[in-house]
Tab-separated table of C-alpha atoms and ligand atoms in Angstrom:
chain	number	residue	atom	x	y	z
C	169	MET	CA	-8.432	-27.755	34.466
C	170	LEU	CA	-4.675	-27.148	34.557
C	171	GLU	CA	-3.881	-27.876	38.193
C	172	HIS	CA	-0.317	-26.557	38.048
C	173	THR	CA	-1.740	-23.069	37.337
C	174	GLN	CA	-3.902	-23.072	40.476
C	175	ASN	CA	-1.702	-20.744	42.492
C	176	GLN	CA	-0.667	-18.565	39.582
C	177	THR	CA	-1.811	-15.083	38.552
C	178	CYS	CA	-2.205	-13.797	35.030
C	179	VAL	CA	-2.461	-10.022	34.785
C	180	VAL	CA	-3.877	-8.424	31.636
C	181	ILE	CA	-3.322	-4.720	30.931
C	182	GLY	CA	-6.133	-3.477	28.698
C	183	ALA	CA	-9.718	-4.782	28.827
C	184	SER	CA	-10.927	-4.336	25.286
C	185	HIS	CA	-11.270	-6.757	22.353
C	186	ALA	CA	-7.855	-8.367	22.838
C	187	GLY	CA	-7.663	-8.404	26.643
C	188	VAL	CA	-11.231	-9.502	27.384
C	189	ASN	CA	-11.318	-12.244	24.793
C	190	PHE	CA	-7.894	-13.416	25.924
C	191	ALA	CA	-9.091	-13.690	29.542
C	192	PHE	CA	-12.169	-15.762	28.652
C	193	SER	CA	-10.126	-17.920	26.307
C	194	LEU	CA	-7.521	-18.517	29.037
C	195	ARG	CA	-10.236	-19.747	31.388
C	196	LYS	CA	-11.797	-21.885	28.668
C	197	GLN	CA	-8.459	-23.517	27.982
C	198	GLY	CA	-8.149	-24.620	31.591
C	199	TYR	CA	-6.193	-21.930	33.444
C	200	ALA	CA	-7.096	-22.381	37.101
C	201	GLY	CA	-5.321	-19.395	38.672
C	202	ASN	CA	-6.284	-15.755	39.171
C	203	ILE	CA	-7.013	-13.658	36.107
C	204	THR	CA	-7.008	-9.881	36.606
C	205	LEU	CA	-8.066	-7.527	33.816
C	206	ILE	CA	-7.089	-3.867	34.255
C	207	ASP	CA	-8.265	-0.872	32.213
C	208	ILE	CA	-8.160	2.917	32.545
C	209	ASP	CA	-11.611	3.117	30.976
C	210	PRO	CA	-14.270	3.002	33.723
C	211	THR	CA	-16.950	1.545	31.414
C	212	LEU	CA	-17.769	-2.172	31.270
C	213	PRO	CA	-15.685	-3.300	28.221
C	214	TYR	CA	-17.527	-2.664	24.975
C	215	HIS	CA	-17.338	-3.243	21.226
C	216	ARG	CA	-15.376	-0.459	19.551
C	217	PRO	CA	-16.427	-0.781	15.857
C	218	PRO	CA	-20.045	0.358	16.454
C	219	LEU	CA	-18.773	3.594	18.045
C	220	SER	CA	-18.463	5.205	14.608
C	221	LYS	CA	-21.346	3.197	13.109
C	222	ALA	CA	-24.649	2.013	14.634
C	223	TYR	CA	-23.910	3.105	18.213
C	224	LEU	CA	-23.151	6.680	17.129
C	225	THR	CA	-26.562	6.981	15.492
C	226	SER	CA	-28.552	5.213	18.201
C	227	ASP	CA	-29.785	6.329	21.606
C	228	ASN	CA	-28.769	3.033	23.166
C	229	ASP	CA	-26.892	2.891	26.400
C	230	ILE	CA	-23.276	1.677	26.096
C	231	ALA	CA	-24.291	-1.399	28.152
C	232	SER	CA	-26.146	-2.683	25.075
C	233	ASN	CA	-22.779	-2.718	23.350
C	234	ALA	CA	-20.860	-4.634	26.024
C	235	LEU	CA	-18.314	-7.265	24.998
C	236	LYS	CA	-19.534	-9.562	27.800
C	237	ALA	CA	-22.312	-9.245	30.360
C	238	ALA	CA	-21.114	-8.032	33.770
C	239	ASP	CA	-22.036	-11.313	35.467
C	240	SER	CA	-20.013	-13.415	33.026
C	241	TYR	CA	-16.793	-12.019	34.539
C	242	ILE	CA	-18.013	-13.177	37.943
C	243	LYS	CA	-19.038	-16.569	36.572
C	244	GLU	CA	-15.592	-17.114	35.041
C	245	ASN	CA	-13.843	-15.729	38.112
C	246	ILE	CA	-12.156	-12.953	36.127
C	247	LYS	CA	-11.381	-9.903	38.232
C	248	LEU	CA	-12.117	-6.627	36.449
C	249	MET	CA	-10.309	-3.514	37.642
C	250	LEU	CA	-11.831	-0.647	35.671
C	251	GLY	CA	-10.863	3.004	35.935
C	252	THR	CA	-7.365	1.835	36.881
C	253	LYS	CA	-4.175	2.820	35.103
C	254	VAL	CA	-1.061	0.673	35.036
C	255	ALA	CA	1.816	3.126	35.321
C	256	LYS	CA	4.746	0.731	35.215
C	257	ILE	CA	5.747	-2.857	34.563
C	258	ASP	CA	8.547	-4.288	36.660
C	259	ALA	CA	9.526	-7.226	34.469
C	260	GLU	CA	12.365	-8.344	36.712
C	261	HIS	CA	10.302	-8.617	39.900
C	262	LYS	CA	7.170	-9.611	37.997
C	263	HIS	CA	4.716	-7.012	39.144
C	264	VAL	CA	2.705	-4.160	37.651
C	265	ILE	CA	2.449	-0.846	39.467
C	266	MET	CA	-0.749	1.194	39.281
C	267	ALA	CA	-0.900	4.962	39.032
C	268	ASP	CA	-1.963	5.058	42.708
C	269	GLY	CA	1.227	3.194	43.717
C	270	THR	CA	-0.354	-0.175	44.536
C	271	ASN	CA	1.033	-3.219	42.787
C	272	ILE	CA	0.020	-6.688	41.641
C	273	GLN	CA	2.347	-9.643	41.323
C	274	PHE	CA	2.070	-11.766	38.169
C	275	ASP	CA	3.247	-15.102	36.856
C	276	GLN	CA	2.156	-14.235	33.332
C	277	LEU	CA	1.543	-10.751	31.978
C	278	VAL	CA	-0.439	-9.941	28.851
C	279	ILE	CA	-0.177	-6.460	27.394
C	280	ALA	CA	-3.290	-5.539	25.413
C	281	THR	CA	-2.997	-1.765	25.653
C	282	GLY	CA	-4.102	-1.061	22.075
C	283	ALA	CA	-3.775	2.432	20.732
C	284	ARG	CA	-4.915	6.006	21.275
C	285	PRO	CA	-5.906	8.621	18.700
C	286	PHE	CA	-3.095	10.678	17.235
C	287	ILE	CA	-3.749	14.347	17.870
C	288	PRO	CA	-1.963	16.324	15.144
C	289	PRO	CA	-0.034	19.476	16.081
C	290	ILE	CA	-2.460	21.869	14.392
C	291	GLU	CA	-2.366	25.457	15.653
C	292	GLY	CA	-5.418	26.217	17.784
C	293	LEU	CA	-6.513	22.579	17.997
C	294	THR	CA	-6.228	22.233	21.754
C	295	THR	CA	-8.374	25.307	22.371
C	296	ALA	CA	-11.020	24.510	19.739
C	297	SER	CA	-14.596	24.144	20.886
C	298	ASN	CA	-16.323	20.743	20.706
C	299	LEU	CA	-13.315	19.011	19.127
C	300	TYR	CA	-13.013	15.295	19.858
C	301	PRO	CA	-11.268	12.158	18.674
C	302	LEU	CA	-13.385	8.994	18.400
C	303	ARG	CA	-11.965	6.001	20.224
C	304	THR	CA	-13.954	5.546	23.428
C	305	ALA	CA	-17.574	5.445	24.560
C	306	ALA	CA	-16.947	8.740	26.397
C	307	ASP	CA	-15.808	10.357	23.110
C	308	VAL	CA	-19.087	9.302	21.473
C	309	THR	CA	-21.144	10.744	24.323
C	310	LYS	CA	-19.337	14.086	23.971
C	311	ILE	CA	-19.765	14.135	20.183
C	312	LYS	CA	-23.485	13.301	20.433
C	313	THR	CA	-24.079	15.905	23.125
C	314	ALA	CA	-22.216	18.598	21.175
C	315	LEU	CA	-24.188	17.800	18.024
C	316	LYS	CA	-27.525	17.866	19.849
C	317	GLN	CA	-26.697	21.225	21.422
C	318	SER	CA	-25.435	22.878	18.253
C	319	GLU	CA	-27.818	25.071	16.331
C	320	HIS	CA	-26.428	24.652	12.810
C	321	LYS	CA	-25.005	21.123	13.147
C	322	ARG	CA	-21.987	21.876	10.975
C	323	VAL	CA	-19.513	19.060	11.466
C	324	VAL	CA	-15.961	19.046	10.139
C	325	ILE	CA	-14.123	15.749	10.168
C	326	ILE	CA	-10.350	15.948	9.878
C	327	GLY	CA	-9.131	12.790	8.131
C	328	GLY	CA	-10.665	10.686	5.374
C	329	GLY	CA	-9.733	7.219	6.642
C	330	TYR	CA	-12.245	4.558	7.616
C	331	ILE	CA	-13.077	6.076	11.008
C	332	GLY	CA	-13.486	9.568	9.521
C	333	LEU	CA	-15.704	8.294	6.718
C	334	GLU	CA	-17.846	6.080	8.949
C	335	THR	CA	-18.290	9.001	11.316
C	336	ALA	CA	-19.259	11.208	8.365
C	337	ALA	CA	-21.949	8.729	7.271
C	338	SER	CA	-23.290	8.447	10.828
C	339	MET	CA	-23.304	12.218	11.438
C	340	GLN	CA	-25.100	12.745	8.151
C	341	LYS	CA	-27.716	10.254	9.314
C	342	LEU	CA	-28.085	12.346	12.476
C	343	GLY	CA	-28.954	15.356	10.356
C	344	ALA	CA	-25.576	17.085	10.405
C	345	GLN	CA	-24.061	19.059	7.570
C	346	VAL	CA	-20.778	17.201	7.174
C	347	THR	CA	-17.462	18.146	5.574
C	348	VAL	CA	-14.511	15.755	5.514
C	349	LEU	CA	-11.065	17.285	5.035
C	350	GLU	CA	-8.405	14.887	3.779
C	351	ARG	CA	-4.771	15.961	3.404
C	352	GLU	CA	-3.894	13.398	0.697
C	353	GLU	CA	-4.982	13.575	-2.937
C	354	ARG	CA	-7.552	10.850	-2.331
C	355	ILE	CA	-9.389	9.390	0.652
C	356	LEU	CA	-8.250	5.991	1.999
C	357	ALA	CA	-4.985	6.551	0.115
C	358	ARG	CA	-2.867	4.485	2.529
C	359	VAL	CA	-5.087	1.437	2.564
C	360	THR	CA	-6.787	0.971	-0.753
C	361	ALA	CA	-6.631	1.352	-4.546
C	362	PRO	CA	-7.716	4.538	-6.374
C	363	GLU	CA	-10.830	2.674	-7.645
C	364	MET	CA	-12.026	2.189	-4.063
C	365	SER	CA	-11.204	5.785	-3.114
C	366	SER	CA	-13.263	7.079	-6.060
C	367	PHE	CA	-16.147	4.806	-5.144
C	368	PHE	CA	-16.300	6.052	-1.551
C	369	GLN	CA	-15.806	9.670	-2.612
C	370	GLN	CA	-18.859	9.356	-4.904
C	371	LEU	CA	-20.855	7.439	-2.302
C	372	HIS	CA	-20.436	10.272	0.194
C	373	ALA	CA	-21.216	12.913	-2.431
C	374	ASP	CA	-24.425	11.011	-3.318
C	375	ASN	CA	-25.394	11.108	0.348
C	376	GLY	CA	-24.782	14.818	0.682
C	377	VAL	CA	-21.439	14.692	2.494
C	378	ASN	CA	-18.788	17.084	1.277
C	379	VAL	CA	-15.534	15.108	1.026
C	380	LEU	CA	-12.599	17.305	0.061
C	381	THR	CA	-9.106	16.045	-0.706
C	382	SER	CA	-5.715	17.824	-0.750
C	383	LYS	CA	-7.013	19.810	2.221
C	384	ASN	CA	-4.299	20.164	4.800
C	385	VAL	CA	-5.729	21.697	7.956
C	386	ALA	CA	-3.270	24.387	9.047
C	387	SER	CA	-5.053	25.975	12.008
C	388	ILE	CA	-8.309	26.341	13.891
C	389	GLN	CA	-9.537	29.712	15.138
C	390	THR	CA	-12.127	29.732	17.882
C	391	ASN	CA	-14.073	32.756	19.020
C	392	ASN	CA	-16.970	32.565	21.472
C	393	GLY	CA	-17.222	28.828	20.915
C	394	HIS	CA	-17.365	29.225	17.151
C	395	ASN	CA	-14.674	27.345	15.171
C	396	GLN	CA	-13.173	28.273	11.854
C	397	VAL	CA	-11.099	25.433	10.354
C	398	ILE	CA	-8.453	26.921	8.084
C	399	CYS	CA	-6.657	24.907	5.415
C	400	ALA	CA	-3.135	25.526	4.076
C	401	ASP	CA	-4.651	26.684	0.759
C	402	GLY	CA	-6.602	29.385	2.627
C	403	GLU	CA	-10.047	27.799	2.393
C	404	GLN	CA	-12.034	28.048	5.644
C	405	PHE	CA	-14.864	25.988	7.101
C	406	ASP	CA	-17.290	26.831	9.911
C	407	ALA	CA	-17.553	24.051	12.445
C	408	ASP	CA	-19.813	23.550	15.456
C	409	VAL	CA	-18.307	20.116	16.060
C	410	ILE	CA	-14.918	18.833	14.914
C	411	VAL	CA	-13.948	15.156	14.887
C	412	VAL	CA	-10.289	14.252	14.476
C	413	GLY	CA	-9.593	10.907	12.802
C	414	VAL	CA	-6.030	10.978	11.529
C	415	GLY	CA	-4.624	7.727	12.815
C	416	ILE	CA	-3.375	6.332	16.081
C	417	ARG	CA	-0.352	5.988	18.322
C	418	VAL	CA	0.372	2.629	19.925
C	419	ASN	CA	0.199	2.469	23.730
C	420	SER	CA	3.584	0.828	24.093
C	421	GLU	CA	5.436	3.229	26.394
C	422	ILE	CA	5.117	1.137	29.559
C	423	ALA	CA	6.335	-1.913	27.622
C	424	ALA	CA	9.338	-0.031	26.227
C	425	ASP	CA	10.179	1.336	29.698
C	426	ALA	CA	10.141	-2.231	31.014
C	427	GLY	CA	12.791	-3.230	28.478
C	428	LEU	CA	10.523	-4.987	25.977
C	429	THR	CA	11.547	-4.660	22.352
C	430	GLU	CA	9.361	-2.025	20.764
C	431	ASP	CA	9.255	-0.529	17.280
C	432	ASN	CA	5.918	0.286	15.646
C	433	GLY	CA	4.395	-1.748	18.463
C	434	ILE	CA	5.575	-4.371	20.925
C	435	HIS	CA	7.598	-7.067	19.177
C	436	VAL	CA	6.179	-10.562	19.597
C	437	ASN	CA	6.913	-13.906	17.981
C	438	GLU	CA	4.360	-16.249	16.366
C	439	SER	CA	3.285	-17.363	19.870
C	440	ALA	CA	2.463	-13.737	20.883
C	441	GLN	CA	5.440	-13.759	23.282
C	442	THR	CA	7.643	-10.734	23.780
C	443	ASN	CA	11.403	-10.918	24.301
C	444	VAL	CA	10.758	-11.373	28.047
C	445	LYS	CA	9.623	-14.804	29.224
C	446	ASN	CA	6.013	-14.950	30.435
C	447	ILE	CA	5.159	-11.536	28.987
C	448	TYR	CA	2.875	-11.499	25.955
C	449	ALA	CA	1.442	-8.720	23.791
C	450	ILE	CA	-1.730	-8.975	21.696
C	451	GLY	CA	-4.042	-6.849	19.556
C	452	ASP	CA	-3.440	-3.361	18.171
C	453	CYS	CA	-0.280	-2.889	20.269
C	454	ALA	CA	1.498	-6.021	18.974
C	455	TYR	CA	4.037	-5.879	16.160
C	456	HIS	CA	3.923	-9.499	15.100
C	457	TYR	CA	5.232	-11.840	12.461
C	458	ASN	CA	2.721	-12.944	9.863
C	459	PRO	CA	3.941	-16.236	8.351
C	460	HIS	CA	1.702	-15.982	5.290
C	461	PHE	CA	3.102	-12.621	4.205
C	462	ALA	CA	6.544	-13.414	5.686
C	463	ARG	CA	6.948	-10.078	7.416
C	464	PHE	CA	6.311	-8.225	10.657
C	465	ILE	CA	3.099	-6.210	10.723
C	466	ARG	CA	0.864	-4.387	13.161
C	467	LEU	CA	-2.866	-4.588	12.571
C	468	GLU	CA	-5.769	-2.534	13.829
C	469	SER	CA	-8.601	-5.004	13.576
C	470	VAL	CA	-10.934	-6.868	15.889
C	471	GLN	CA	-10.236	-10.233	14.291
C	472	ASN	CA	-6.514	-9.853	14.872
C	473	ALA	CA	-7.147	-8.929	18.526
C	474	LEU	CA	-9.319	-12.032	19.020
C	475	ASP	CA	-6.971	-14.416	17.209
C	476	GLN	CA	-3.868	-13.239	19.022
C	477	GLY	CA	-5.698	-13.507	22.352
C	478	LYS	CA	-6.506	-17.152	21.621
C	479	VAL	CA	-2.900	-17.868	20.634
C	480	ALA	CA	-1.495	-16.269	23.808
C	481	ALA	CA	-4.032	-18.167	25.965
C	482	ALA	CA	-3.160	-21.506	24.348
C	483	ASN	CA	0.562	-20.938	24.840
C	484	ILE	CA	0.134	-19.969	28.487
C	485	CYS	CA	-1.851	-23.187	28.926
C	486	GLY	CA	1.055	-25.159	27.503
C	487	LYS	CA	-0.364	-25.773	24.023
C	488	ASP	CA	2.263	-24.769	21.487
C	489	THR	CA	0.154	-22.619	19.120
C	490	GLN	CA	1.205	-20.168	16.442
C	491	TYR	CA	-0.594	-17.164	14.992
C	492	ASP	CA	-1.199	-17.768	11.311
C	493	THR	CA	-4.220	-15.770	10.162
C	494	ILE	CA	-4.977	-13.863	6.996
C	495	PRO	CA	-5.861	-10.320	8.155
C	496	TRP	CA	-9.377	-9.096	7.558
C	497	PHE	CA	-11.336	-5.978	8.348
C	498	TRP	CA	-14.737	-4.487	7.620
C	499	SER	CA	-16.332	-1.061	7.311
C	500	ASP	CA	-19.995	0.013	7.146
C	501	GLN	CA	-20.962	3.288	5.506
C	502	TYR	CA	-24.599	4.049	4.605
C	503	ASP	CA	-25.921	0.768	3.139
C	504	ILE	CA	-22.481	-0.330	1.992
C	505	LYS	CA	-20.714	-3.241	3.642
C	506	LEU	CA	-17.026	-3.391	2.784
C	507	GLN	CA	-15.023	-6.488	3.694
C	508	MET	CA	-11.278	-6.537	3.142
C	509	VAL	CA	-9.034	-9.559	3.359
C	510	GLY	CA	-5.263	-9.814	2.941
C	511	LEU	CA	-2.675	-7.060	2.688
C	512	SER	CA	-2.642	-5.098	-0.550
C	513	GLN	CA	0.720	-3.326	-0.093
C	514	GLY	CA	3.063	-4.031	-2.985
C	515	TYR	CA	0.358	-4.853	-5.550
C	516	ASN	CA	1.088	-4.156	-9.230
C	517	LYS	CA	-2.177	-5.269	-10.853
C	518	ILE	CA	-5.827	-4.839	-10.004
C	519	VAL	CA	-8.839	-6.713	-11.306
C	520	LYS	CA	-12.296	-5.294	-10.701
C	521	ARG	CA	-15.350	-7.496	-10.950
C	522	THR	CA	-18.723	-5.755	-10.902
C	523	GLU	CA	-21.828	-7.903	-10.436
C	524	PRO	CA	-25.197	-6.884	-11.863
C	525	SER	CA	-27.041	-5.396	-8.886
C	526	ASP	CA	-29.346	-2.544	-7.886
C	527	ASN	CA	-27.079	-1.714	-5.018
C	528	HIS	CA	-23.333	-1.470	-5.619
C	529	LYS	CA	-21.875	-4.961	-5.630
C	530	PHE	CA	-18.305	-5.428	-6.743
C	531	SER	CA	-14.878	-6.578	-5.697
C	532	VAL	CA	-11.346	-5.333	-6.265
C	533	TRP	CA	-8.623	-7.990	-6.417
C	534	TYR	CA	-5.013	-6.997	-5.733
C	535	PHE	CA	-2.230	-9.024	-7.361
C	536	LYS	CA	1.531	-8.889	-7.262
C	537	ASP	CA	2.272	-10.543	-10.593
C	538	ASP	CA	0.416	-13.846	-10.198
C	539	GLU	CA	0.102	-13.796	-6.431
C	540	LEU	CA	-3.260	-12.718	-5.016
C	541	LEU	CA	-2.502	-10.379	-2.099
C	542	ALA	CA	-5.859	-8.964	-1.053
C	543	VAL	CA	-9.524	-8.487	-1.938
C	544	ASP	CA	-11.859	-5.579	-1.172
C	545	ALA	CA	-15.457	-6.811	-1.420
C	546	VAL	CA	-18.314	-4.310	-1.545
C	547	ASN	CA	-21.731	-5.771	-0.661
C	548	ASN	CA	-20.309	-9.065	-1.841
C	549	ALA	CA	-19.772	-11.691	0.858
C	550	LYS	CA	-19.035	-14.343	-1.767
C	551	ALA	CA	-16.048	-12.396	-3.106
C	552	TYR	CA	-14.771	-12.024	0.444
C	553	VAL	CA	-15.139	-15.765	1.149
C	554	LEU	CA	-13.547	-16.803	-2.155
C	555	GLY	CA	-10.749	-14.263	-1.755
C	556	THR	CA	-9.956	-15.521	1.748
C	557	LYS	CA	-9.791	-19.097	0.485
C	558	PHE	CA	-7.602	-18.233	-2.498
C	559	ILE	CA	-5.167	-16.143	-0.450
C	560	LYS	CA	-4.911	-18.798	2.255
C	561	ASN	CA	-4.290	-21.581	-0.244
C	562	ARG	CA	-2.026	-19.393	-2.388
C	563	SER	CA	-4.261	-20.326	-5.342
C	564	LYS	CA	-3.364	-19.011	-8.764
C	565	VAL	CA	-6.376	-17.100	-10.000
C	566	ASP	CA	-7.153	-16.587	-13.691
C	567	LYS	CA	-7.379	-12.794	-13.904
C	568	GLN	CA	-9.202	-12.741	-17.241
C	569	LYS	CA	-11.891	-15.141	-16.044
C	570	LEU	CA	-12.185	-13.218	-12.796
C	571	ALA	CA	-13.150	-10.061	-14.683
C	572	ASP	CA	-15.478	-11.951	-17.031
C	573	LEU	CA	-19.059	-11.994	-15.728
C	574	THR	CA	-19.973	-14.858	-18.067
C	575	VAL	CA	-17.603	-17.078	-16.072
C	576	ASP	CA	-19.068	-18.645	-12.908
C	577	PHE	CA	-17.821	-16.942	-9.772
C	578	LYS	CA	-16.458	-20.025	-8.024
C	579	ALA	CA	-13.197	-21.751	-7.211
C	580	ASP	CA	-13.535	-24.512	-9.840
C	581	THR	CA	-13.661	-22.057	-12.720
C	582	LEU	CA	-11.348	-19.334	-11.447
C	583	VAL	CA	-8.379	-21.257	-10.077
C	584	ILE	CA	-5.618	-22.315	-12.481
C	585	ASN	CA	-4.490	-25.861	-11.633
W	1395	FAD	C1	-14.374	4.039	15.976
W	1395	FAD	C2	-13.697	2.771	15.640
W	1395	FAD	C3	-14.207	1.923	14.666
W	1395	FAD	C4	-13.567	0.740	14.351
W	1395	FAD	N1	-14.110	-0.082	13.405
W	1395	FAD	C5	-13.546	-1.291	13.162
W	1395	FAD	C6	-14.139	-2.213	12.244
W	1395	FAD	O1	-15.149	-1.911	11.618
W	1395	FAD	N2	-13.561	-3.421	12.091
W	1395	FAD	C7	-12.429	-3.790	12.772
W	1395	FAD	O2	-11.939	-4.906	12.590
W	1395	FAD	N3	-11.844	-2.922	13.631
W	1395	FAD	C8	-12.359	-1.696	13.836
W	1395	FAD	N4	-11.775	-0.825	14.706
W	1395	FAD	C9	-10.498	-1.203	15.314
W	1395	FAD	C10	-10.724	-2.094	16.525
W	1395	FAD	O3	-11.650	-1.490	17.387
W	1395	FAD	C11	-9.385	-2.318	17.209
W	1395	FAD	O4	-8.571	-3.051	16.319
W	1395	FAD	C12	-9.590	-3.078	18.508
W	1395	FAD	O5	-10.306	-2.296	19.433
W	1395	FAD	C13	-8.246	-3.477	19.089
W	1395	FAD	O6	-8.450	-4.043	20.321
W	1395	FAD	P1	-7.317	-4.004	21.434
W	1395	FAD	O7	-7.908	-4.690	22.612
W	1395	FAD	O8	-6.045	-4.502	20.876
W	1395	FAD	O9	-7.048	-2.453	21.735
W	1395	FAD	P2	-8.012	-1.298	22.233
W	1395	FAD	O10	-9.395	-1.546	21.788
W	1395	FAD	O11	-7.333	-0.040	21.856
W	1395	FAD	O12	-7.983	-1.440	23.821
W	1395	FAD	C14	-6.854	-1.197	24.602
W	1395	FAD	C15	-7.317	-0.934	26.023
W	1395	FAD	O13	-6.180	-0.783	26.854
W	1395	FAD	C16	-6.425	0.225	27.829
W	1395	FAD	N5	-5.138	0.721	28.305
W	1395	FAD	C17	-4.140	1.275	27.579
W	1395	FAD	N6	-3.091	1.568	28.367
W	1395	FAD	C18	-3.428	1.210	29.620
W	1395	FAD	C19	-2.771	1.269	30.887
W	1395	FAD	N7	-1.536	1.766	30.983
W	1395	FAD	N8	-3.411	0.840	31.982
W	1395	FAD	C20	-4.679	0.334	31.885
W	1395	FAD	N9	-5.347	0.242	30.718
W	1395	FAD	C21	-4.730	0.668	29.602
W	1395	FAD	C22	-7.249	1.248	27.060
W	1395	FAD	O14	-8.021	2.039	27.933
W	1395	FAD	C23	-8.109	0.358	26.162
W	1395	FAD	O15	-9.368	0.088	26.721
W	1395	FAD	C24	-12.369	0.371	15.027
W	1395	FAD	C25	-11.834	1.239	16.006
W	1395	FAD	C26	-12.486	2.413	16.309
W	1395	FAD	C27	-11.904	3.327	17.349
């Protein structure tokens, strides 16, 4: 136990993956003072990834999806203030002010405010019937209820990113007739190679989901609760339920108002510290330096939220620790498990390795000249593990051998010494 922290208070804004795991990690690392976790969401903190996957298709209560059991907060003496909004941070006087005007003094402040769905300025969107984003447990409840109550179960999903596509797969499983409208020429255009986009496009087609690209939604007309989604090219789609999944906006306004440096997220150094002493930012809201890729990035992934929470906790407990992780992310659609490691931006060569398998099993390797930047592994945990190792070690990988199925898929044979 760190006795010098006994009379201190650490306040955490945001009780989701980053904030909750930070708080438990802080306690584990010996912090003896008060830990207060604050969140607008009234629900006991829960896992977000299943919201568009297994949780969306199940009838389980959100409690089955909790990050930690309710009594574990009590056991670790972590105070949870749910349904509470922090309206302002007073960095100078070291307190946070709630929307109801009350305030809490802090010695250390951790901002883990994450992100909110971006709601595009589409004409008629705000008056559409049964139109929801998908970020919270409450959003899922509304989507499920609307689907159950709709007669024809026609679902239009605006946006063909991971959340849109996972939602499409889940809604299809629930018996809906699903159309995905993507503005770009291919789905997942921002995050993956054309090979992966084509694979997912086909996968959805095979499962009866209508994925349409180059479809820019221009307006939504709603009459008597019936929606007509109208694209810029004039094509129209009937929709009983509409899900909007077109990206996020970082919740960084209260940080910026408090004078913290902010630009595509809250700027933090390798120790998760902002430009103000004793104020940290972690998770989706943090614009951080990644030493491996030698640039500032902002990630939207659970692993990043957990890792940065651990780093902030260690630093608050006096252990000089730096964030140095290779980003990774996963997505589940139908019976496909996609694991992605690294950052593919800037690649100029791709190698695809397809394993003999009844179910799709392949990996796409992204290179910039001889440097391996990232790997997308489909139903292939080994490719994900090897890729992580190679990227971390900056191994030079023999591209020809990588594509050659007669060559053993292991480090000894693939790495050029
Ligand atoms: C549907 C869905 C599926 C996903 N699937 C995956 C996946 O498969 N793999 C993966 O790695 N990642 C996935 N993600 C992303 C992952 O969930 C996020 O990266 C992760 O939740 C980030 O955690 P966080 O704690 O930084 O932010 P968030 O989870 O966004 O939490 C921030 C919290 O802060 C609270 N808050 C904000 N402002 C205030 C305020 N002023 N006062 C009080 N509280 C405030 C919010 O209510 C929220 O609870 C998915 C996300 C969604 C929405």
